[in-house]
Short mmCIF file of C-alpha atoms and ligand atoms in Angstrom, two decimals:
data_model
loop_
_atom_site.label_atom_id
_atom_site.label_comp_id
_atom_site.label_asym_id
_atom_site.label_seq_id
_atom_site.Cartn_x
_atom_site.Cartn_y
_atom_site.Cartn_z
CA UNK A 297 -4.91 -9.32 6.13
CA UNK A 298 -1.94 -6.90 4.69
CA UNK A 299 -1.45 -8.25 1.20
CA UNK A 300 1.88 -6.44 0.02
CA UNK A 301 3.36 -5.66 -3.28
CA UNK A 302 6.99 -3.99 -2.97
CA UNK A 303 8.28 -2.35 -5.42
CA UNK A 304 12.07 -1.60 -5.24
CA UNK A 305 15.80 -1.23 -6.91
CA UNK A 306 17.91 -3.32 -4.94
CA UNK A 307 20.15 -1.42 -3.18
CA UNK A 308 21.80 -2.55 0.06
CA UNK A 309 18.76 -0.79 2.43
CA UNK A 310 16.26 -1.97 -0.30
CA UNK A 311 17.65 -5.82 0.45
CA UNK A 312 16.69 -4.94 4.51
CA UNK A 313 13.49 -3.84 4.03
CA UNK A 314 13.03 -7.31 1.95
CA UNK A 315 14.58 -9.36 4.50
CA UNK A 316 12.76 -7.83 7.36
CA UNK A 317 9.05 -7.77 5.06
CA UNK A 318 9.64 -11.23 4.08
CA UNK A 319 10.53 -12.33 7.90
CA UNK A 320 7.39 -10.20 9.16
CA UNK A 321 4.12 -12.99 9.56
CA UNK A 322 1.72 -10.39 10.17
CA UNK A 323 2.60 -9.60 5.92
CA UNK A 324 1.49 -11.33 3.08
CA UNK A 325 4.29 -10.42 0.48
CA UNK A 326 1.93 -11.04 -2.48
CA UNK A 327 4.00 -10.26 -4.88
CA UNK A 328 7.69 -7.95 -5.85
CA UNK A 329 8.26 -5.32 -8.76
CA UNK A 330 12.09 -4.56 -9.68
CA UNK A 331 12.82 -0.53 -10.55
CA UNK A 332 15.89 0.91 -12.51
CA UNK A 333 17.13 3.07 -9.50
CA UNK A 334 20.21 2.18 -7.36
CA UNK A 335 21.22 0.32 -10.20
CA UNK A 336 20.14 -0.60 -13.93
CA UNK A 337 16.81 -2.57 -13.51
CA UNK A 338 18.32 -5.98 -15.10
CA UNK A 339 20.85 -5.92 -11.88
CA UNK A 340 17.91 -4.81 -9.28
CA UNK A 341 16.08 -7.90 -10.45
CA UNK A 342 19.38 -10.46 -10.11
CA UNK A 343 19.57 -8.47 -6.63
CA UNK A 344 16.45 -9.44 -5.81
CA UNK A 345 16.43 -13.20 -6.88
CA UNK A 346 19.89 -12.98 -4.61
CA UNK A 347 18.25 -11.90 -1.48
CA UNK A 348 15.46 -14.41 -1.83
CA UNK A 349 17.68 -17.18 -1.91
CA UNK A 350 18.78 -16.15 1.93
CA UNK A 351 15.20 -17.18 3.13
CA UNK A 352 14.05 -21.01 3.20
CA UNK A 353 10.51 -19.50 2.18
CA UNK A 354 7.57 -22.32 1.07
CA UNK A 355 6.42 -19.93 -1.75
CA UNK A 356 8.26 -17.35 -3.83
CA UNK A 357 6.22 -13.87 -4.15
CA UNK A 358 5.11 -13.15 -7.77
CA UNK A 359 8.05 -11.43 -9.38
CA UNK A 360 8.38 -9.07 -12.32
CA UNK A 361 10.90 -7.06 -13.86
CA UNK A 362 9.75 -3.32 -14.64
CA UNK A 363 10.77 0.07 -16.38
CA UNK A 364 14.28 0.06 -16.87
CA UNK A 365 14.25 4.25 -17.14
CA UNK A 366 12.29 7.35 -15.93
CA UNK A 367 9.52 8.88 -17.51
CA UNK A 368 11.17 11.87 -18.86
CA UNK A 369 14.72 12.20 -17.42
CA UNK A 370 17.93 10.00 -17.92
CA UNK A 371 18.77 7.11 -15.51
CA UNK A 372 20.81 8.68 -12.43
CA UNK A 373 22.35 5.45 -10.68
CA UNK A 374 23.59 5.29 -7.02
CA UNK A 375 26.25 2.21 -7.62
CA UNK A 376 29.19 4.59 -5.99
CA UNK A 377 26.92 4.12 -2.93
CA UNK A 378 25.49 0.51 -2.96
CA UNK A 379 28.59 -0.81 -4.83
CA UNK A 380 28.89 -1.68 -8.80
CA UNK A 381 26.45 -4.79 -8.07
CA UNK A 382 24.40 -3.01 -5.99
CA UNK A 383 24.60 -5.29 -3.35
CA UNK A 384 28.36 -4.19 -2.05
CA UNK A 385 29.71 -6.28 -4.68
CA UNK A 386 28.87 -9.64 -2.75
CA UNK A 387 28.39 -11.18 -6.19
CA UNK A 388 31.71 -11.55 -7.11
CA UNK A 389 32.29 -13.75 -3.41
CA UNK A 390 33.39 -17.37 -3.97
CA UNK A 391 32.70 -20.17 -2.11
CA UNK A 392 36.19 -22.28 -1.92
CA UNK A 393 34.94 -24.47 -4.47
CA UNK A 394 34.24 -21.54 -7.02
CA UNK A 395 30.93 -21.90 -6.66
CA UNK A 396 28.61 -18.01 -5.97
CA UNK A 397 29.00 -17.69 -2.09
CA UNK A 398 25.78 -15.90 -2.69
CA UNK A 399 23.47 -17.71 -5.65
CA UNK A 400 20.56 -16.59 -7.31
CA UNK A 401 17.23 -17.76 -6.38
CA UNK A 402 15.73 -20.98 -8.45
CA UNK A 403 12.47 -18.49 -8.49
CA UNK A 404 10.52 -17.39 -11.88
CA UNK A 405 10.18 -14.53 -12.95
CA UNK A 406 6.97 -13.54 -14.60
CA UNK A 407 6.36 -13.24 -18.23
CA UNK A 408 4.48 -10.39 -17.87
CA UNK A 409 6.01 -6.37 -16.84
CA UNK A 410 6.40 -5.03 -13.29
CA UNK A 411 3.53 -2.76 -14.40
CA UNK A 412 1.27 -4.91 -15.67
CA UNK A 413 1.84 -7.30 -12.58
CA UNK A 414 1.11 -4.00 -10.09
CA UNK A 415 -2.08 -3.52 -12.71
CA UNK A 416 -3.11 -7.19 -12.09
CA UNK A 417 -2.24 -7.52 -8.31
CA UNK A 418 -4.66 -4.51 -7.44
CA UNK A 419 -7.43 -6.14 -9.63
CA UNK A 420 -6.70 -9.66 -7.53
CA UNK A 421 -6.82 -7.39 -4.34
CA UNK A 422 -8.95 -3.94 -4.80
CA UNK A 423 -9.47 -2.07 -1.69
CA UNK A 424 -6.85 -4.18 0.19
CA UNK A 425 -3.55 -4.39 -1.63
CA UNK A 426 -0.83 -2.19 0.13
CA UNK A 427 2.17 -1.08 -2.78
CA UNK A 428 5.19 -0.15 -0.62
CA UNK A 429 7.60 1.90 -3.40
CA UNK A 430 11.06 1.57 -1.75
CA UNK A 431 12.66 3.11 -5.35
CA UNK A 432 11.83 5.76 -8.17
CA UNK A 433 8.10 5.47 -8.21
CA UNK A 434 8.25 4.70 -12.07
CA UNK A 435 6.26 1.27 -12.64
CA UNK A 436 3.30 2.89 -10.37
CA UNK A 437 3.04 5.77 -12.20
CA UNK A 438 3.06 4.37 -15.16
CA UNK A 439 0.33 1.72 -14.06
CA UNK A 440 -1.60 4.83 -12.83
CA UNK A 441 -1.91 5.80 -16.40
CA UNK A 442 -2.08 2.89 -17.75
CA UNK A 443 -5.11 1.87 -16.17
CA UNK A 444 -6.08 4.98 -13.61
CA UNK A 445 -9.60 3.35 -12.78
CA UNK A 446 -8.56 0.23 -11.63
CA UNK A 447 -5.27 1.76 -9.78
CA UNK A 448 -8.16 3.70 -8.03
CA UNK A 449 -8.57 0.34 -5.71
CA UNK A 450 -5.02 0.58 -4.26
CA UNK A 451 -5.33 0.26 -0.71
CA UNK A 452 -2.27 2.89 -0.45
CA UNK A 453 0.77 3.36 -1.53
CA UNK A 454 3.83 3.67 1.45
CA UNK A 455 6.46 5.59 -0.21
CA UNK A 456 10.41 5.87 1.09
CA UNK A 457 11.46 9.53 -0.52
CA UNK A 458 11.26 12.66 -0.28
CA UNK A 459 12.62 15.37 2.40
CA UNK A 460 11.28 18.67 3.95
CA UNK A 461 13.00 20.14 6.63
CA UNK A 462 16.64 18.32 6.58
CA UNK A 463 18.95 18.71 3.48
CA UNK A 464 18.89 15.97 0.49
CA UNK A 465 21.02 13.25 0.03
CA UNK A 466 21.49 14.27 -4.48
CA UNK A 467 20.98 17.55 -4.15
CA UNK A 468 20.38 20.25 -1.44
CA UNK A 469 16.89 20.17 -1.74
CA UNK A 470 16.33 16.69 -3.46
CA UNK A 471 16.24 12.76 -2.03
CA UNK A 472 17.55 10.16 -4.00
CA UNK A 473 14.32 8.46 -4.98
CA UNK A 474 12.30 11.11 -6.51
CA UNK A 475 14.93 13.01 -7.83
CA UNK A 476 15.98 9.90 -10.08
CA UNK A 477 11.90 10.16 -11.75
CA UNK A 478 10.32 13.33 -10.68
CA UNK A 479 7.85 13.39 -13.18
CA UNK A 480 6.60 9.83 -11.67
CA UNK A 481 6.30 10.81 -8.29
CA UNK A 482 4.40 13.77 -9.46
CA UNK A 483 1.99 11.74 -11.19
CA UNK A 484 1.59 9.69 -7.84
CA UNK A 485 0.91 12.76 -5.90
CA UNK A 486 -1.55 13.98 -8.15
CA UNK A 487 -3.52 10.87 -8.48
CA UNK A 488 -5.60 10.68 -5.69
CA UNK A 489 -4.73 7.15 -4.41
CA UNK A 490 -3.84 7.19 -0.41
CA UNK A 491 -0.22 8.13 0.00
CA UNK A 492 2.61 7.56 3.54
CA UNK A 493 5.54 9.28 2.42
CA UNK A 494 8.44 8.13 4.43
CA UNK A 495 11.17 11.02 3.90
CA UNK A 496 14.74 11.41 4.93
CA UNK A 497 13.66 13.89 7.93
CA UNK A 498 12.64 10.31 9.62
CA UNK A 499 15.07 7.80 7.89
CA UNK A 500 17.75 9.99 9.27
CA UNK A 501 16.66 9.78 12.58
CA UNK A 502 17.51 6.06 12.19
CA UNK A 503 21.46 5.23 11.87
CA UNK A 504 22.79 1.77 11.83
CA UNK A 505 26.61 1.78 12.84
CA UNK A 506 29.01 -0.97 11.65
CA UNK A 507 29.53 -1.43 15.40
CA UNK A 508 26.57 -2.48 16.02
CA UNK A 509 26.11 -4.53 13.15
CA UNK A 510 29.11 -6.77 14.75
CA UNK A 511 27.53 -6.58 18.27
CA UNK A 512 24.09 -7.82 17.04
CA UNK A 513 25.66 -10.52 14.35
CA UNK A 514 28.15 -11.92 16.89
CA UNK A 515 26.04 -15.02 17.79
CA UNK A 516 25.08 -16.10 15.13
CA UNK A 517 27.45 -17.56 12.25
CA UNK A 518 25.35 -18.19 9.21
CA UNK A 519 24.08 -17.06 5.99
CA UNK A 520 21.63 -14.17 7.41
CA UNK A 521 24.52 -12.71 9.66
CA UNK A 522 27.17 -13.41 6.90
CA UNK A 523 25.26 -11.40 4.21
CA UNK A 524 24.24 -8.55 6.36
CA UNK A 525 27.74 -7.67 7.16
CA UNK A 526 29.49 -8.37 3.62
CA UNK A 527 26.57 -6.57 1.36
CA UNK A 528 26.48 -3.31 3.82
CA UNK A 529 30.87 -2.88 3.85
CA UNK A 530 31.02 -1.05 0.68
CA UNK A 531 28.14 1.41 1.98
CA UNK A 532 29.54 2.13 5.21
CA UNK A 533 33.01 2.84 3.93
CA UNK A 534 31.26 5.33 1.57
CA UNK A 535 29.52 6.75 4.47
CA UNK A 536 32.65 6.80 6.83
CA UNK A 537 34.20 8.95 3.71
CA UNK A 538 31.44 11.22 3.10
CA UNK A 539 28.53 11.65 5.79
CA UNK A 540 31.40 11.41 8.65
CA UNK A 541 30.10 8.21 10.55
CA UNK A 542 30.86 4.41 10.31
CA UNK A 543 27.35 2.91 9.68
CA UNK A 544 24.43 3.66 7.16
CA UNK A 545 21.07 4.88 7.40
CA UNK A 546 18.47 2.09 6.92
CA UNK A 547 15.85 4.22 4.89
CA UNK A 548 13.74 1.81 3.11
CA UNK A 549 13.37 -0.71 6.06
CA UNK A 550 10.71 2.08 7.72
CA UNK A 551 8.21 2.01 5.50
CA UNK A 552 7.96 -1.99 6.51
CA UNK A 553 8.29 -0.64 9.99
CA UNK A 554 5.33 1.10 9.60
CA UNK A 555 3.34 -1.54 8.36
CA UNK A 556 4.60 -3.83 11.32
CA UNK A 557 4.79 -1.66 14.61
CA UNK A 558 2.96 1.56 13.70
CA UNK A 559 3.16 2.81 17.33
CA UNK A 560 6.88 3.88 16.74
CA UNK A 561 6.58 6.30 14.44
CA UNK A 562 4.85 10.06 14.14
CA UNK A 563 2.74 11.53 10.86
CA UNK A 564 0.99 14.58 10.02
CA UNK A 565 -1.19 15.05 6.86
CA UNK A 566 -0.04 17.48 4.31
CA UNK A 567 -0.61 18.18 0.59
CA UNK A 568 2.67 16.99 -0.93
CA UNK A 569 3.62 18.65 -4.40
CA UNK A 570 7.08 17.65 -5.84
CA UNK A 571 9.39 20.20 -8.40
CA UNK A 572 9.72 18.93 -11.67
CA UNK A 573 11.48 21.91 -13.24
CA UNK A 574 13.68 23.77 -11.02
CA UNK A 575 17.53 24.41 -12.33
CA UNK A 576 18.92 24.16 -8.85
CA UNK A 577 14.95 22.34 -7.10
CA UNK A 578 14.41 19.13 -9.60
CA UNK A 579 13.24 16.57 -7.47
CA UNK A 580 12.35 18.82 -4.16
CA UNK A 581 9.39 17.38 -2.31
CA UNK A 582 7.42 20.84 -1.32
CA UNK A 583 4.68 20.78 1.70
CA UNK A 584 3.80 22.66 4.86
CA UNK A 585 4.33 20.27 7.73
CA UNK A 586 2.49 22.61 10.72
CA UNK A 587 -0.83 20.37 10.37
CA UNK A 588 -4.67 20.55 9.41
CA UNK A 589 -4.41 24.36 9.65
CA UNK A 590 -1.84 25.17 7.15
CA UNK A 591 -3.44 21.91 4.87
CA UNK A 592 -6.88 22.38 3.42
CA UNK A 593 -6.51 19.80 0.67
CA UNK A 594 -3.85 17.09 1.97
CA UNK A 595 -2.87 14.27 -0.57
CA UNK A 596 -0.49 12.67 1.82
CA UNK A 597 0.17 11.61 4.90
CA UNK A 598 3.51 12.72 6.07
CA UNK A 599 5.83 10.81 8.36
CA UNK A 600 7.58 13.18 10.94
CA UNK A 601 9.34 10.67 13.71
CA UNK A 602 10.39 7.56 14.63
CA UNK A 603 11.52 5.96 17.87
CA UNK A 604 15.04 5.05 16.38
CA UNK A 605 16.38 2.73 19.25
CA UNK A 606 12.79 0.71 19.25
CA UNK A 607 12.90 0.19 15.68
CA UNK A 608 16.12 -0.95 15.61
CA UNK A 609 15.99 -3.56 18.02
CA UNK A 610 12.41 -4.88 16.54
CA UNK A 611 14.76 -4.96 13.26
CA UNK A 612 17.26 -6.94 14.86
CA UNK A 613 14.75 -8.86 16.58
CA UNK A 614 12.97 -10.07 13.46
CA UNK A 615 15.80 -10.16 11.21
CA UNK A 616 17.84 -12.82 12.88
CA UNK A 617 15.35 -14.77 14.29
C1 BDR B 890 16.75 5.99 -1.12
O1 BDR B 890 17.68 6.06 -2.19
C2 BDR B 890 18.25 4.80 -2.43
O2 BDR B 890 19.63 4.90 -2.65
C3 BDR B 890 17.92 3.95 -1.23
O3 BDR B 890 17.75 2.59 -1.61
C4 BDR B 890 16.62 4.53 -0.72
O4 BDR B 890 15.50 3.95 -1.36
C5 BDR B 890 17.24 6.90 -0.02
O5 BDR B 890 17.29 8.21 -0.49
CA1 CA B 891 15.69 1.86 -2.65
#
């Protein structure tokens, strides 16, 4: 059985991955950790509770808020990208009677931290429980240190971040997810626990244009189709103004693609070491992709390729249905 704790800062790609996780049968979603990333960690957590409330689920997953700032460095946000709500500004939409066109979940959310959830899922689950990180990887390192023994019994950890060979989406040389908490994804590297690192080299092989958004939506005229095409606007004007295409990339729905059709996608091993310093490197993810010869000690297991048009349509596929 895959029993699945996400941990995430919703974020417009953050809310697909959810949607498509949460629609997947072959998961068991035991349980979701909120992250101050994309936005403040108070917002991620309302984000969350609002994606929820698209899915008639039986059972909510366990839900806890966690650290609302990096270990070491100040909170970088990404709100001029996902919008000021994170979610493309969909929660200021009305319903003609006034009432939130898209309302908050009726779900709990647990007394106890994100961390201390993660802590307490892996000791409900050793050996078997799967953390996929689709923010900064803050609340897991910090459960890593809080209790390193027990986070020894962590399945693996299936990481969106990083990048190696293609430029960075901060900085040159850094992707938005570690370069917001280097220090934590360090820690995570350096741990020992089984690490798929899902890096921009791959998520940019994957682009979702607005036209095809409309193409795939067209039949259907309810909630689902509704909130995929008003929460990903905002994004795909930002990246019509400043990547040069009308459309997004989908980066943190892949690591749930791996976990549901593994066959699509490519990895090597590699031993993974991330740049905590540098003036011009903070936040650079440093390995030698060319393979077992280059790697004597790999940490990680690094994902190279994916076949874009399959994944897509699997996405579609499960998303709407
Ligand atoms: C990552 O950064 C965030 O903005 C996205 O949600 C994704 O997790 C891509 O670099
Ligand atoms: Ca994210």
């Amino acid at each position: 059985m895959n029993r699945i704790l996400i941990d995430t800062d919703p974020g417009v790609d953050d809310a697909l991955a959810l949607l498509l996780a949460l629609k997947s049968p072959e998961l068991h979603i035991e349980a979701i950790t909120t992250v101050s990333g994309n936005v403040h960690v108070d917002q991620a957590t309302q984000n969350l509770l609002r994606i929820l409330a698209l899915l008639d689920l039986s059972e909510y997953p366990i839900v806890a808020k966690g650290k609302s700032k990096p270990l070491v460095k100040p909170l970088v946000k990404a709100e001029h990208v996902h919008g000021n709500d994170g979610l493309g500004n969909i929660s200021e939409l009305r319903n003609p009677d006034g009432s939130p066109r898209y309302p908050l979940a009726n779900c709990d959310i647990s007394t106890i931290s994100g961390v201390d959830l993660i802590i307490e899922m892996v000791r409900r689950f050793p050996d078997e429980l799967v953390i996929v990180a689709l923010g900064p990887l803050t609340n897991i390192s910090v459960a890593i240190q809080k209790d390193p023994e027990c986070m020894r019994r962590i399945n693996s950890v299936i990481m969106m971040g990083g990048v190696f060979s293609d430029y960075g989406n901060v900085t040159t040389t850094a992707e938005f997810n570690v370069y917001v908490d280097p220090h934590a994804a360090h820690e995570v590297f350096n741990s020992g626990v089984p690490i798929h690192i899902v890096p921009l080299d791959v998520t940019h092989q994957v682009i979702l244009t607005g036209e095809r958004l409309i193409a795939e939506t067209k039949a259907f005229n309810d909630k689902m189709s509704k909130f995929l095409i008003e929460s990903t606007q905002a994004c795909m004007e930002f990246y019509r103004e400043n990547v040069g295409f009308y459309g997004f990339h989908v980066h943190d729905a892949l690591p749930i693609g791996i976990l549901t059709h593994p066959h699509l996608f490519e990895n090597v091993t590699a031993h993974v070491q991330v740049e905590t310093e540098g003036n011009l490197t903070s936040g650079m993810t440093v390995a030698d992709l060319r393979g077992d010869r280059v790697n004597t000690n790999p940490n990680a297991n690094v994902y190279i390729n994916v076949d874009s048009d399959k994944f897509l349509d699997s996405f579609f596929q499960r998303i709407l249905s």
